[in-house]
PDB file of C-alpha atoms in Angstrom:
ATOM      1  CA  MET S   5      53.368 -12.404 -21.989  1.00 61.00           C
ATOM      2  CA  ASN S   6      53.507 -15.905 -23.722  1.00 76.00           C
ATOM      3  CA  ASN S   7      52.866 -14.811 -27.451  1.00 74.00           C
ATOM      4  CA  ASP S   8      49.451 -16.511 -26.851  1.00 76.00           C
ATOM      5  CA  TYR S   9      46.981 -13.891 -28.470  1.00 69.00           C
ATOM      6  CA  SER S  10      43.804 -16.356 -28.452  1.00 74.00           C
ATOM      7  CA  ALA S  11      40.837 -15.103 -26.633  1.00 72.00           C
ATOM      8  CA  GLU S  12      38.508 -17.847 -25.981  1.00 82.00           C
ATOM      9  CA  THR S  13      35.475 -15.968 -25.270  1.00 82.00           C
ATOM     10  CA  LYS S  14      32.032 -14.959 -26.698  1.00 82.00           C
ATOM     11  CA  ASP S  15      32.081 -11.539 -24.983  1.00 83.00           C
ATOM     12  CA  VAL S  16      32.995  -8.984 -27.607  1.00 78.00           C
ATOM     13  CA  HIS S  17      33.975  -6.634 -25.082  1.00 80.00           C
ATOM     14  CA  VAL S  18      37.226  -8.549 -24.313  1.00 84.00           C
ATOM     15  CA  PRO S  19      38.967  -8.345 -27.637  1.00 83.00           C
ATOM     16  CA  ALA S  20      37.654  -4.626 -27.771  1.00 85.00           C
ATOM     17  CA  CYS S  21      39.283  -3.952 -24.413  1.00 87.00           C
ATOM     18  CA  MET S  22      42.455  -5.815 -25.455  1.00 86.00           C
ATOM     19  CA  LEU S  23      42.966  -3.514 -28.504  1.00 89.00           C
ATOM     20  CA  LYS S  24      42.379  -0.350 -26.498  1.00 89.00           C
ATOM     21  CA  GLU S  25      44.692  -1.648 -23.860  1.00 90.00           C
ATOM     22  CA  TRP S  26      47.283  -2.569 -26.543  1.00 89.00           C
ATOM     23  CA  LEU S  27      47.093   0.923 -27.922  1.00 90.00           C
ATOM     24  CA  ARG S  28      47.226   2.628 -24.615  1.00 89.00           C
ATOM     25  CA  GLY S  29      50.407   0.726 -23.582  1.00 89.00           C
ATOM     26  CA  LEU S  30      52.386   1.794 -26.581  1.00 89.00           C
ATOM     27  CA  ASN S  31      55.455   3.946 -25.692  1.00 88.00           C
ATOM     28  CA  ASP S  32      54.009   6.400 -28.032  1.00 88.00           C
ATOM     29  CA  SER S  33      50.647   6.561 -29.878  1.00 90.00           C
ATOM     30  CA  LEU S  34      50.303   5.505 -33.280  1.00 89.00           C
ATOM     31  CA  ILE S  35      50.375   9.002 -34.482  1.00 88.00           C
ATOM     32  CA  PRO S  36      53.602   9.991 -32.690  1.00 86.00           C
ATOM     33  CA  SER S  37      53.389  12.873 -30.107  1.00 87.00           C
ATOM     34  CA  THR S  38      55.672  15.020 -32.561  1.00 84.00           C
ATOM     35  CA  TYR S  39      52.475  15.121 -34.703  1.00 86.00           C
ATOM     36  CA  TYR S  40      50.072  15.777 -32.183  1.00 91.00           C
ATOM     37  CA  GLU S  41      50.004  19.549 -32.542  1.00 90.00           C
ATOM     38  CA  ILE S  42      49.780  19.364 -36.269  1.00 87.00           C
ATOM     39  CA  CYS S  43      46.714  17.068 -35.958  1.00 89.00           C
ATOM     40  CA  VAL S  44      44.795  19.071 -33.438  1.00 91.00           C
ATOM     41  CA  SER S  45      45.523  22.417 -35.476  1.00 89.00           C
ATOM     42  CA  MET S  46      44.151  20.890 -38.680  1.00 87.00           C
ATOM     43  CA  ALA S  47      41.079  20.030 -36.800  1.00 88.00           C
ATOM     44  CA  LYS S  48      40.853  23.345 -35.114  1.00 88.00           C
ATOM     45  CA  GLU S  49      41.392  25.151 -38.310  1.00 85.00           C
ATOM     46  CA  LYS S  50      38.509  22.807 -39.811  1.00 79.00           C
ATOM     47  CA  GLN S  51      40.894  22.172 -42.560  1.00 73.00           C
ATOM     48  CA  LYS S  52      39.254  19.428 -44.833  1.00 71.00           C
ATOM     49  CA  LEU S  53      41.262  16.411 -44.058  1.00 70.00           C
ATOM     50  CA  ASP S  54      41.069  14.327 -47.142  1.00 66.00           C
ATOM     51  CA  HIS S  55      43.169  11.315 -48.350  1.00 65.00           C
ATOM     52  CA  LYS S  56      45.983  13.343 -49.731  1.00 68.00           C
ATOM     53  CA  THR S  57      46.310  15.430 -46.360  1.00 67.00           C
ATOM     54  CA  LEU S  58      46.037  12.340 -44.249  1.00 63.00           C
ATOM     55  CA  ASP S  59      48.320  10.236 -46.436  1.00 59.00           C
ATOM     56  CA  CYS S  60      50.355   8.172 -43.867  1.00 55.00           C
ATOM     57  CA  ASP S  61      53.278   7.964 -46.153  1.00 50.00           C
ATOM     58  CA  LYS S  62      53.521  11.835 -46.056  1.00 54.00           C
ATOM     59  CA  MET S  63      52.338  12.430 -42.483  1.00 57.00           C
ATOM     60  CA  LEU S  64      54.728   9.997 -40.882  1.00 54.00           C
ATOM     61  CA  ARG S  65      57.884  11.000 -42.199  1.00 54.00           C
ATOM     62  CA  GLY S  66      60.883  11.006 -39.746  1.00 47.00           C
ATOM     63  CA  VAL S  67      60.769  13.755 -37.234  1.00 49.00           C
ATOM     64  CA  ASN S  68      62.978  14.407 -34.414  1.00 49.00           C
ATOM     65  CA  GLY S  69      65.044  11.531 -35.447  1.00 51.00           C
ATOM     66  CA  GLN S  70      62.499   8.914 -35.365  1.00 53.00           C
ATOM     67  CA  LYS S  71      63.524   5.606 -36.670  1.00 56.00           C
ATOM     68  CA  LYS S  72      62.208   4.752 -40.304  1.00 60.00           C
ATOM     69  CA  LYS S  73      61.304   1.291 -39.287  1.00 61.00           C
ATOM     70  CA  LYS S  74      59.213   2.317 -36.342  1.00 66.00           C
ATOM     71  CA  LEU S  75      57.267   4.950 -38.668  1.00 73.00           C
ATOM     72  CA  GLU S  76      56.676   2.166 -41.168  1.00 76.00           C
ATOM     73  CA  GLU S  77      55.129   0.036 -38.310  1.00 81.00           C
ATOM     74  CA  ASN S  78      52.937   2.991 -37.110  1.00 81.00           C
ATOM     75  CA  ARG S  79      51.838   3.506 -40.862  1.00 81.00           C
ATOM     76  CA  GLU S  80      50.858  -0.122 -41.470  1.00 84.00           C
ATOM     77  CA  SER S  81      49.282  -0.319 -37.910  1.00 88.00           C
ATOM     78  CA  ILE S  82      47.120   2.924 -38.673  1.00 88.00           C
ATOM     79  CA  ARG S  83      46.103   1.512 -42.161  1.00 86.00           C
ATOM     80  CA  TYR S  84      45.038  -1.715 -40.576  1.00 91.00           C
ATOM     81  CA  LEU S  85      43.159  -0.162 -37.584  1.00 93.00           C
ATOM     82  CA  VAL S  86      41.432   2.417 -39.886  1.00 93.00           C
ATOM     83  CA  SER S  87      40.475  -0.533 -42.343  1.00 93.00           C
ATOM     84  CA  PHE S  88      39.076  -2.560 -39.225  1.00 94.00           C
ATOM     85  CA  LEU S  89      37.154   0.286 -37.900  1.00 95.00           C
ATOM     86  CA  LYS S  90      35.720   0.989 -41.441  1.00 95.00           C
ATOM     87  CA  LYS S  91      34.251  -2.607 -41.436  1.00 94.00           C
ATOM     88  CA  MET S  92      32.870  -1.872 -38.048  1.00 93.00           C
ATOM     89  CA  LEU S  93      30.796   0.903 -39.698  1.00 96.00           C
ATOM     90  CA  GLN S  94      28.981  -1.345 -41.941  1.00 96.00           C
ATOM     91  CA  PRO S  95      25.073  -1.135 -40.914  1.00 96.00           C
ATOM     92  CA  GLU S  96      24.963  -4.806 -39.620  1.00 94.00           C
ATOM     93  CA  HIS S  97      27.868  -4.147 -37.177  1.00 91.00           C
ATOM     94  CA  VAL S  98      26.632  -0.816 -35.955  1.00 93.00           C
ATOM     95  CA  GLU S  99      23.080  -2.358 -35.363  1.00 92.00           C
ATOM     96  CA  LEU S 100      24.833  -4.745 -32.950  1.00 87.00           C
ATOM     97  CA  THR S 101      27.595  -2.849 -31.381  1.00 87.00           C
ATOM     98  CA  LYS S 102      25.781   0.624 -31.483  1.00 90.00           C
ATOM     99  CA  MET S 103      29.230   1.991 -32.249  1.00 93.00           C
ATOM    100  CA  ASN S 104      28.660   4.550 -35.116  1.00 96.00           C
ATOM    101  CA  LEU S 105      31.408   6.837 -36.608  1.00 97.00           C
ATOM    102  CA  GLU S 106      30.956   9.508 -33.721  1.00 96.00           C
ATOM    103  CA  ASN S 107      31.341   6.719 -31.108  1.00 95.00           C
ATOM    104  CA  LEU S 108      34.237   5.049 -32.559  1.00 95.00           C
ATOM    105  CA  SER S 109      35.884   8.385 -32.970  1.00 96.00           C
ATOM    106  CA  ILE S 110      35.308   9.260 -29.317  1.00 95.00           C
ATOM    107  CA  VAL S 111      36.694   6.018 -28.170  1.00 93.00           C
ATOM    108  CA  PHE S 112      39.797   5.926 -30.328  1.00 94.00           C
ATOM    109  CA  ALA S 113      40.795   9.450 -30.587  1.00 94.00           C
ATOM    110  CA  PRO S 114      42.680   9.288 -26.980  1.00 91.00           C
ATOM    111  CA  THR S 115      44.554   6.038 -27.801  1.00 90.00           C
ATOM    112  CA  ILE S 116      45.549   6.863 -31.578  1.00 92.00           C
ATOM    113  CA  LEU S 117      46.371  10.614 -30.926  1.00 90.00           C
ATOM    114  CA  LYS S 118      47.484  11.047 -27.239  1.00 90.00           C
ATOM    115  CA  CYS S 119      47.884  14.466 -26.017  1.00 92.00           C
ATOM    116  CA  PRO S 120      51.375  15.026 -24.599  1.00 91.00           C
ATOM    117  CA  SER S 121      50.271  17.410 -22.047  1.00 92.00           C
ATOM    118  CA  ASP S 122      49.134  16.677 -18.373  1.00 91.00           C
ATOM    119  CA  ASP S 123      47.396  19.987 -18.056  1.00 94.00           C
ATOM    120  CA  PRO S 124      43.654  19.046 -17.370  1.00 95.00           C
ATOM    121  CA  THR S 125      42.374  22.299 -19.190  1.00 94.00           C
ATOM    122  CA  VAL S 126      44.576  21.418 -22.434  1.00 93.00           C
ATOM    123  CA  LEU S 127      43.037  17.852 -22.383  1.00 93.00           C
ATOM    124  CA  ILE S 128      39.634  18.943 -22.191  1.00 93.00           C
ATOM    125  CA  GLN S 129      39.991  21.841 -24.763  1.00 93.00           C
ATOM    126  CA  ASN S 130      41.676  19.319 -27.361  1.00 94.00           C
ATOM    127  CA  ASN S 131      39.430  16.430 -26.807  1.00 94.00           C
ATOM    128  CA  LYS S 132      36.767  17.719 -29.466  1.00 94.00           C
ATOM    129  CA  PHE S 133      39.595  18.259 -32.023  1.00 95.00           C
ATOM    130  CA  GLU S 134      41.137  14.888 -31.403  1.00 95.00           C
ATOM    131  CA  LYS S 135      37.985  13.250 -31.918  1.00 95.00           C
ATOM    132  CA  ASP S 136      37.192  15.394 -35.077  1.00 94.00           C
ATOM    133  CA  PHE S 137      40.641  14.521 -36.460  1.00 92.00           C
ATOM    134  CA  ILE S 138      40.140  10.625 -35.852  1.00 94.00           C
ATOM    135  CA  LEU S 139      36.613  10.767 -37.343  1.00 94.00           C
ATOM    136  CA  GLN S 140      37.922  12.369 -40.575  1.00 90.00           C
ATOM    137  CA  MET S 141      40.794   9.892 -40.522  1.00 90.00           C
ATOM    138  CA  ILE S 142      38.491   7.034 -40.326  1.00 92.00           C
ATOM    139  CA  THR S 143      36.191   8.427 -42.899  1.00 90.00           C
ATOM    140  CA  ASN S 144      38.872   9.792 -45.591  1.00 86.00           C
ATOM    141  CA  LEU S 145      41.936   7.591 -45.380  1.00 85.00           C
ATOM    142  CA  ASN S 146      41.990   5.391 -48.252  1.00 82.00           C
ATOM    143  CA  VAL S 147      43.243   1.872 -46.873  1.00 80.00           C
TER     144      VAL S 147
END
């Protein structure tokens, strides 16, 4: 609230929780809800999600009148977050955190790609596909 983002702690869970809370608090997810069905469909169809398919410049073009500046912020945030998550996958970090690619995908899928439905059935059915999409995004997006 005071633009003070310092975290004087040695507990690694504090900055991790702060990041997840920041992502949850966004008005819309980093991948806007207008793209949700496209992303889930790609994962359902087991479409190979490579760098070309996941290119943030192509994926996050203006849809439904979204402002270009907001989309640029989303693209850069996605690139930065994916870069950070790739660093977290270095063996020395995985050994300490126990957060491998699967675990990171499970944790970050609901915050990067929020399901626009409140229907519990839809939420449960799409959970795996959200995770698969984020797993491939972390793996294949060039940052």
